[in-house]
PDB file of C-alpha atoms in Angstrom:
ATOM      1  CA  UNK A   2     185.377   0.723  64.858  1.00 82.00           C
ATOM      2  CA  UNK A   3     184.182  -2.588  63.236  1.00 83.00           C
ATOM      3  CA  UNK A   4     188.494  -2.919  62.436  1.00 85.00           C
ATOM      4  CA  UNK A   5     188.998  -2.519  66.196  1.00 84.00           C
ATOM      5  CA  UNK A   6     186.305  -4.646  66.707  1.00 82.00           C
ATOM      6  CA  UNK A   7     188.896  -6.991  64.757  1.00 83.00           C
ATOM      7  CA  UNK A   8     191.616  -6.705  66.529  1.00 84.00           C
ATOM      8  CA  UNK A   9     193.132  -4.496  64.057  1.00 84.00           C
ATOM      9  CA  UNK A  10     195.983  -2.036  66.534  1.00 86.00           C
ATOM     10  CA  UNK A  11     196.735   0.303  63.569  1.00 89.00           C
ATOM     11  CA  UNK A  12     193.073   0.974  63.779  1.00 88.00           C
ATOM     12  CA  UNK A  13     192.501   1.151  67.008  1.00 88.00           C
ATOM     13  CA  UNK A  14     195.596   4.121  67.376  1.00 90.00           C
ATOM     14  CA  UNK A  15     193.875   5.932  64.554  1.00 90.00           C
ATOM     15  CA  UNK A  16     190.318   6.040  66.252  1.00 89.00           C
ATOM     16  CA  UNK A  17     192.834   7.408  69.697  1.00 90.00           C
ATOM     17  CA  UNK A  18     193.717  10.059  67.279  1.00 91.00           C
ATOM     18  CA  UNK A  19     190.412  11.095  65.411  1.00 92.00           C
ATOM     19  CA  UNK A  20     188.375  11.313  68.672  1.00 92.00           C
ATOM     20  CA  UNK A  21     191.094  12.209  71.616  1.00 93.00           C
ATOM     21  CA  UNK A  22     191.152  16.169  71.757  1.00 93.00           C
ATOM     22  CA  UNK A  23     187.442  16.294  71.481  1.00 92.00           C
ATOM     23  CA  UNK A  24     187.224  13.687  73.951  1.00 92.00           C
ATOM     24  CA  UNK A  25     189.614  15.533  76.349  1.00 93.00           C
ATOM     25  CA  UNK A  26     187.828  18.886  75.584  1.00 91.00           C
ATOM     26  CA  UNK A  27     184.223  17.484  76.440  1.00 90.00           C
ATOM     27  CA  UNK A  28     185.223  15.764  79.954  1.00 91.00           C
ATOM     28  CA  UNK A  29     187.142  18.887  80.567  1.00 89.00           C
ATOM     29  CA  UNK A  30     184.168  20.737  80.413  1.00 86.00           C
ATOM     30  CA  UNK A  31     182.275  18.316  82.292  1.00 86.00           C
ATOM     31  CA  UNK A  32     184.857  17.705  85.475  1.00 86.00           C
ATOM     32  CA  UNK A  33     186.542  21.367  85.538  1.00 84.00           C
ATOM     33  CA  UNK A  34     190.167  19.883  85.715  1.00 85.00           C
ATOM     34  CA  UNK A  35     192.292  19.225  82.761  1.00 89.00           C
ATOM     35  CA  UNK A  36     194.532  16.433  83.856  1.00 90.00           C
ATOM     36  CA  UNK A  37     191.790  15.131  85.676  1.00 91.00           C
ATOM     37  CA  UNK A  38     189.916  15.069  81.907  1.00 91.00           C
ATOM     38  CA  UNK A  39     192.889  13.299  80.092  1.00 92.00           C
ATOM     39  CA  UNK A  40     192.782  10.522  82.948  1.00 91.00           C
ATOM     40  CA  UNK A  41     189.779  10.284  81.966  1.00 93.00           C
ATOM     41  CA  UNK A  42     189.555  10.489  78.222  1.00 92.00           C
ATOM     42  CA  UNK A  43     192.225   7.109  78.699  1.00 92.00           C
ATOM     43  CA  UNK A  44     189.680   5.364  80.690  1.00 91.00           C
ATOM     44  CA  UNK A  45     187.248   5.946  77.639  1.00 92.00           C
ATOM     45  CA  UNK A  46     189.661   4.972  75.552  1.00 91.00           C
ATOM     46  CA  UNK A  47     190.467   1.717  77.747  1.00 90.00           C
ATOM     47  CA  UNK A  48     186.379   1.085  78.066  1.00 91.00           C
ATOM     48  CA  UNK A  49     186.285   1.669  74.378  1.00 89.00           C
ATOM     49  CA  UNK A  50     189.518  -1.440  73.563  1.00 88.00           C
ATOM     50  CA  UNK A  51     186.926  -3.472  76.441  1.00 89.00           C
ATOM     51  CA  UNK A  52     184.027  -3.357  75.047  1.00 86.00           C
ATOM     52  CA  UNK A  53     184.969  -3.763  71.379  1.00 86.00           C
ATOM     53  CA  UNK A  54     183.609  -7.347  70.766  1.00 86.00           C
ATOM     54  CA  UNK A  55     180.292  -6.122  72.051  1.00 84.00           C
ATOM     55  CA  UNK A  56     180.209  -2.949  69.751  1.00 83.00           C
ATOM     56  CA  UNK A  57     177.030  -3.187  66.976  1.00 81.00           C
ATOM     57  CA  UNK A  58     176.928  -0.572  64.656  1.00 81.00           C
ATOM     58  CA  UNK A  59     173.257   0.782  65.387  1.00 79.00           C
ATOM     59  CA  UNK A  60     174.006   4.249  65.333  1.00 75.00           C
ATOM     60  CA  UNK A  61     177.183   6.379  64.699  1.00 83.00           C
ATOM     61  CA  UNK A  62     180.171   5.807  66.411  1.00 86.00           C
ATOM     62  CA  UNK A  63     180.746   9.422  67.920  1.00 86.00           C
ATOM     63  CA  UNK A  64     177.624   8.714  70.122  1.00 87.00           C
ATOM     64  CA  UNK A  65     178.369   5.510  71.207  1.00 88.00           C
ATOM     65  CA  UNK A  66     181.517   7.112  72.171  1.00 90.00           C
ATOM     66  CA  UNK A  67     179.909  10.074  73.491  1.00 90.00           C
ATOM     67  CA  UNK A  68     177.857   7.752  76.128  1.00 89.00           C
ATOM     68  CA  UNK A  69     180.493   6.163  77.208  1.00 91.00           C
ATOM     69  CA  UNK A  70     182.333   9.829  78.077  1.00 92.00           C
ATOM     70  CA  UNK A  71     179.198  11.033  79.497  1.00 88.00           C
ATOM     71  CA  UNK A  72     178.940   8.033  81.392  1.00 89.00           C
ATOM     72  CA  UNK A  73     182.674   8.169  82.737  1.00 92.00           C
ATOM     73  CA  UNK A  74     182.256  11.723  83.618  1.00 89.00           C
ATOM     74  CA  UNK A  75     179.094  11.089  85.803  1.00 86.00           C
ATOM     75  CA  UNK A  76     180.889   8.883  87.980  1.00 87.00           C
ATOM     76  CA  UNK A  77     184.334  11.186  88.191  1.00 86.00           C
ATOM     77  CA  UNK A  78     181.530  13.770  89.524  1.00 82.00           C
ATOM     78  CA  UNK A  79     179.937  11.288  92.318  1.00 81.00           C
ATOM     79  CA  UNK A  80     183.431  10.178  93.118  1.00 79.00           C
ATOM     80  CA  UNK A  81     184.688  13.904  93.554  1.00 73.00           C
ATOM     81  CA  UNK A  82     181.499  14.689  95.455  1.00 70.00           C
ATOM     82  CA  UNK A  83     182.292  11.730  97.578  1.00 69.00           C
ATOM     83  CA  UNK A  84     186.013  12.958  98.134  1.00 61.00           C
ATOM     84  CA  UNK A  85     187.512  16.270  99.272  1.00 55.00           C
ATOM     85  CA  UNK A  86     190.529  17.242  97.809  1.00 50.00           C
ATOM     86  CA  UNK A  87     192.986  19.625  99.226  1.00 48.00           C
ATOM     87  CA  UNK A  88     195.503  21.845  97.054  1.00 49.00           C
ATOM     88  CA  UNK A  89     198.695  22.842  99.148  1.00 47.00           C
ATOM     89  CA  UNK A  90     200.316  25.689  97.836  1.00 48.00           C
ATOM     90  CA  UNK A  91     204.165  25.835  98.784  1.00 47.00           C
ATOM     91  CA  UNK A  92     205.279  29.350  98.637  1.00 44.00           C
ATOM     92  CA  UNK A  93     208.729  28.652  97.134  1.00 44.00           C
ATOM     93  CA  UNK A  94     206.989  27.291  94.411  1.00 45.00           C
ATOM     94  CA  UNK A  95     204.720  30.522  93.414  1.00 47.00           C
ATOM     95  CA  UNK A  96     207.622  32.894  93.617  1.00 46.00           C
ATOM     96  CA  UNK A  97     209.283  32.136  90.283  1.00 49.00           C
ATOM     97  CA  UNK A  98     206.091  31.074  88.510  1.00 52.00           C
ATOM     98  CA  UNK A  99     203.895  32.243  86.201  1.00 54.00           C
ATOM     99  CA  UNK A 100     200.162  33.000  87.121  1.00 54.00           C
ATOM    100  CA  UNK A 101     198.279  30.118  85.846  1.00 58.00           C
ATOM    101  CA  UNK A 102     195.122  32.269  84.662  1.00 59.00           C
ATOM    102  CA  UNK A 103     195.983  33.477  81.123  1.00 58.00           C
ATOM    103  CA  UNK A 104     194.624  36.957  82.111  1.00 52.00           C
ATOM    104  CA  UNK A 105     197.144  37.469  84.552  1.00 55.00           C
ATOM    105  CA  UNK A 106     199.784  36.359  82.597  1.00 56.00           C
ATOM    106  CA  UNK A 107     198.991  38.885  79.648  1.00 49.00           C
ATOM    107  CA  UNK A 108     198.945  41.795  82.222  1.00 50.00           C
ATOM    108  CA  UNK A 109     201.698  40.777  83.881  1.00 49.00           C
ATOM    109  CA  UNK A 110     203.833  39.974  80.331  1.00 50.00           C
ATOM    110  CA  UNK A 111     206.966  42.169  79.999  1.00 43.00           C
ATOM    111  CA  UNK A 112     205.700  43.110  76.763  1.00 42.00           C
ATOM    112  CA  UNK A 113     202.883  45.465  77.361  1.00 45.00           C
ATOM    113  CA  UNK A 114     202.295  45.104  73.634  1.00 46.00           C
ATOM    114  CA  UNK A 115     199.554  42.462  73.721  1.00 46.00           C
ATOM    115  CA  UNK A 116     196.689  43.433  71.155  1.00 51.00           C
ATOM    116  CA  UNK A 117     193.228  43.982  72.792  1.00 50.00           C
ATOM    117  CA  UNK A 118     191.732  41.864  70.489  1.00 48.00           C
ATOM    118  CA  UNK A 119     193.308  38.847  71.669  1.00 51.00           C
ATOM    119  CA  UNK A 120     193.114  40.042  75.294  1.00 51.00           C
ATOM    120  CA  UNK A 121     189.080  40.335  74.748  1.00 60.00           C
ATOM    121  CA  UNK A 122     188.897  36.798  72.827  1.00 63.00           C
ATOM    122  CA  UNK A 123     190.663  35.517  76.338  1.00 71.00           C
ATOM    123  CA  UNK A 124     188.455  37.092  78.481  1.00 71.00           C
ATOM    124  CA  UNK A 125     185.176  36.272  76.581  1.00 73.00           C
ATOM    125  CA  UNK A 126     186.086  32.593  76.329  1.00 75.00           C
ATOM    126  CA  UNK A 127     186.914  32.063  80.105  1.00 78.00           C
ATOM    127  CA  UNK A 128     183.476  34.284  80.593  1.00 80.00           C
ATOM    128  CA  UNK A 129     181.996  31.721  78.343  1.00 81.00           C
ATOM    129  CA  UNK A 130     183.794  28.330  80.086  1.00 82.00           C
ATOM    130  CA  UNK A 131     182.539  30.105  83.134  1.00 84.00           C
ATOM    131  CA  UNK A 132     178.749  30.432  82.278  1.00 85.00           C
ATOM    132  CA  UNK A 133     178.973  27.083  80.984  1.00 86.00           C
ATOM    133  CA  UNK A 134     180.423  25.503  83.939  1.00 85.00           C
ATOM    134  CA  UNK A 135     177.532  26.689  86.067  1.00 87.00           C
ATOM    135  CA  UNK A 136     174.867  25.193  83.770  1.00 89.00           C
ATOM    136  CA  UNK A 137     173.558  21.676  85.842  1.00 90.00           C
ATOM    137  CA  UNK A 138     175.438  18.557  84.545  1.00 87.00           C
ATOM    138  CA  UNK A 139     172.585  17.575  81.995  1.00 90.00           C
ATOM    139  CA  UNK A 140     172.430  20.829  80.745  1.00 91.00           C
ATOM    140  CA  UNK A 141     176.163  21.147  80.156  1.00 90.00           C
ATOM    141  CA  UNK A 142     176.984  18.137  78.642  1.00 89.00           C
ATOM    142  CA  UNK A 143     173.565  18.684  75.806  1.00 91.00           C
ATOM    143  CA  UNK A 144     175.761  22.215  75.271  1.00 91.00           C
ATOM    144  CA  UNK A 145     178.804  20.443  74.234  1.00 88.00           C
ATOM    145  CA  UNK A 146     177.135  17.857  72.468  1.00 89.00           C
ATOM    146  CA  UNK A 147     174.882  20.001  70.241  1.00 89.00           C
ATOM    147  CA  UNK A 148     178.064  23.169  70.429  1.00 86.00           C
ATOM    148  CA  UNK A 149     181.113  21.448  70.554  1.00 81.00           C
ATOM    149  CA  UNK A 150     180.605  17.577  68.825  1.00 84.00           C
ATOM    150  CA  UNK A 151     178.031  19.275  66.336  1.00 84.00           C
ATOM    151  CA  UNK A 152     175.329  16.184  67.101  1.00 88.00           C
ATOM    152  CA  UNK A 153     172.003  16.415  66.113  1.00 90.00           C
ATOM    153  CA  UNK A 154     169.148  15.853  68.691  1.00 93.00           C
ATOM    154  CA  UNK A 155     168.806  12.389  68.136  1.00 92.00           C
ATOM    155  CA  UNK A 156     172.340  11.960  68.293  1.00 89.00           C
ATOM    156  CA  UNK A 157     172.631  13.741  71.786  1.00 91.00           C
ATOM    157  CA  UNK A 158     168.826  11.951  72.645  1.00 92.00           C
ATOM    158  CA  UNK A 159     170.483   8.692  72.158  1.00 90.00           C
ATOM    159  CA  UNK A 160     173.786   9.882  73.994  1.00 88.00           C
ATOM    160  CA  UNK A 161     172.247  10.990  77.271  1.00 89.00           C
ATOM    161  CA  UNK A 162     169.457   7.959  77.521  1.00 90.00           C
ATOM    162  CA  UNK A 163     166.824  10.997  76.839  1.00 92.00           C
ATOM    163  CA  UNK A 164     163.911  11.507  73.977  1.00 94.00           C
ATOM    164  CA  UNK A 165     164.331  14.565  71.366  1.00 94.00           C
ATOM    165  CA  UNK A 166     161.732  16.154  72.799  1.00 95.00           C
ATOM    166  CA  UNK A 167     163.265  16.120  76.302  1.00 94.00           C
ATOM    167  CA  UNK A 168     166.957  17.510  74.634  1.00 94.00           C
ATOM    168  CA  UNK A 169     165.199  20.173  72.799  1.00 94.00           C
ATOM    169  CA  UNK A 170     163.636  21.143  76.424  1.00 94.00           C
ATOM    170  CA  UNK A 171     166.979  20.885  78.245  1.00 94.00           C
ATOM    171  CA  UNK A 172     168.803  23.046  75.569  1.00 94.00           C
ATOM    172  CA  UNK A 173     166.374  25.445  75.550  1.00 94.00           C
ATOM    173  CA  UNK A 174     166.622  26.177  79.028  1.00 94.00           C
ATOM    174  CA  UNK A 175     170.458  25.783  78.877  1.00 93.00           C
ATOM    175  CA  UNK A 176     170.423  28.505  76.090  1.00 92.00           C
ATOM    176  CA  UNK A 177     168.217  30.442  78.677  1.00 93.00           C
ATOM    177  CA  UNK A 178     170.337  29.861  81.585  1.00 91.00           C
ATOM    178  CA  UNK A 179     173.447  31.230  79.606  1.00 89.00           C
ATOM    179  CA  UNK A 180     171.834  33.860  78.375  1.00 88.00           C
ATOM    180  CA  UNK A 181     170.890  35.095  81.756  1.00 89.00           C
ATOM    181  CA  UNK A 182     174.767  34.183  82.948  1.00 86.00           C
ATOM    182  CA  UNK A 183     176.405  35.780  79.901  1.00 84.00           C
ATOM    183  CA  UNK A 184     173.571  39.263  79.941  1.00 83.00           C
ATOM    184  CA  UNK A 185     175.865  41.339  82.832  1.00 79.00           C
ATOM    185  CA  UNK A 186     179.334  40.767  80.365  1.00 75.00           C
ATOM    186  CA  UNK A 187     177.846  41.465  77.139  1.00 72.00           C
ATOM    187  CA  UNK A 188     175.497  44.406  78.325  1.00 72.00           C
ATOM    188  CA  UNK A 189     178.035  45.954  80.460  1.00 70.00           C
ATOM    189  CA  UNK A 190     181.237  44.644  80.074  1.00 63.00           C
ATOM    190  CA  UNK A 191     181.315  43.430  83.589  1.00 60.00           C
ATOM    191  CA  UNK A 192     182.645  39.930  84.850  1.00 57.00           C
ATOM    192  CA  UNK A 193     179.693  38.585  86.608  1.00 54.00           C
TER     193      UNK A 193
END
């Protein structure tokens, strides 16, 4: 960052590269929509290029970063709660077309041949993406930071504007939360 900070393009690409996908990943979890998340991830990206004069290294880079993601993704939420968007579905469309879930599209796959293994790794992640998703926006994004980015509590502290003490409460009763969500599927075997 301090060569971006410098003007240096070459360094700027390779910081794209290094952080995009996990940038992507994070808002996608965040917002729920994946093109909606790689919008996104380029407004990071552009607030990142912005504010690169301004940058002191005080603390890592990834939660400097981080902020900034967690920061775009809080307004995309107000913004979307603001707005009400409406999906038209044209029939001609759908005919030829593959279901979009990748359930469907394994059951449905000419090949009946699909091992079960992979079919249950499917289903447990979108179980998983699915407890997640109904986790409160705090709670979600100290998953993904601690889960997904690997960040320590001061890391995700510093992220979120919050003390340690305050992220170890809010992933405790995130771990809680998805325990309860996750209990009916891994008890069971039922899709809550």
């Amino acid at each position: 960052m301090l060569l971006v900070r410098d003007d240096d393009a070459a360094a700027f690409e390779e910081l794209m590269l290094r952080y995009q996908r996990r940038v992507v990943t994070v808002l996608e979890h965040l917002v729920g929509k994946r093109d909606l998340a790689e919008d996104l991830a380029q407004d990071v990206f552009m607030r990142v290029y912005r504010s690169r004069k301004t940058y002191v290294p005080g603390s890592r880079f990834s939660t400097w970063l981080f902020t900034i993601v967690n920061n775009v993704a809080s307004n995309a939420r107000r913004s979307l709660a603001r707005r009400k968007e409406v999906q038209i579905i044209n029939s001609a469309d759908q005919s030829g077309s593959q279901p979009a879930d990748p359930l469907e599209r394994m059951a449905t796959a000419a090949s009946g041949l699909m091992p079960t293994r992979q079919l249950d790794k499917t289903e447990m992640g979108s179980i998983v993406r699915q407890a997640v998703q109904s986790l409160n926006e705090r709670q979600r994004m100290a998953v993904l930071l601690s889960k997904f980015e690997d960040m320590s509590y001061n890391d995700i502290a510093e992220t979120m504007g919050m003390s340690v003490q305050a992220i170890k409460s809010l992933l405790s009763r995130a771990r809680a939360n998805l325990k309860e969500a996750l209990a009916p599927y891994l008890q069971e075997g039922t899709v809550p």
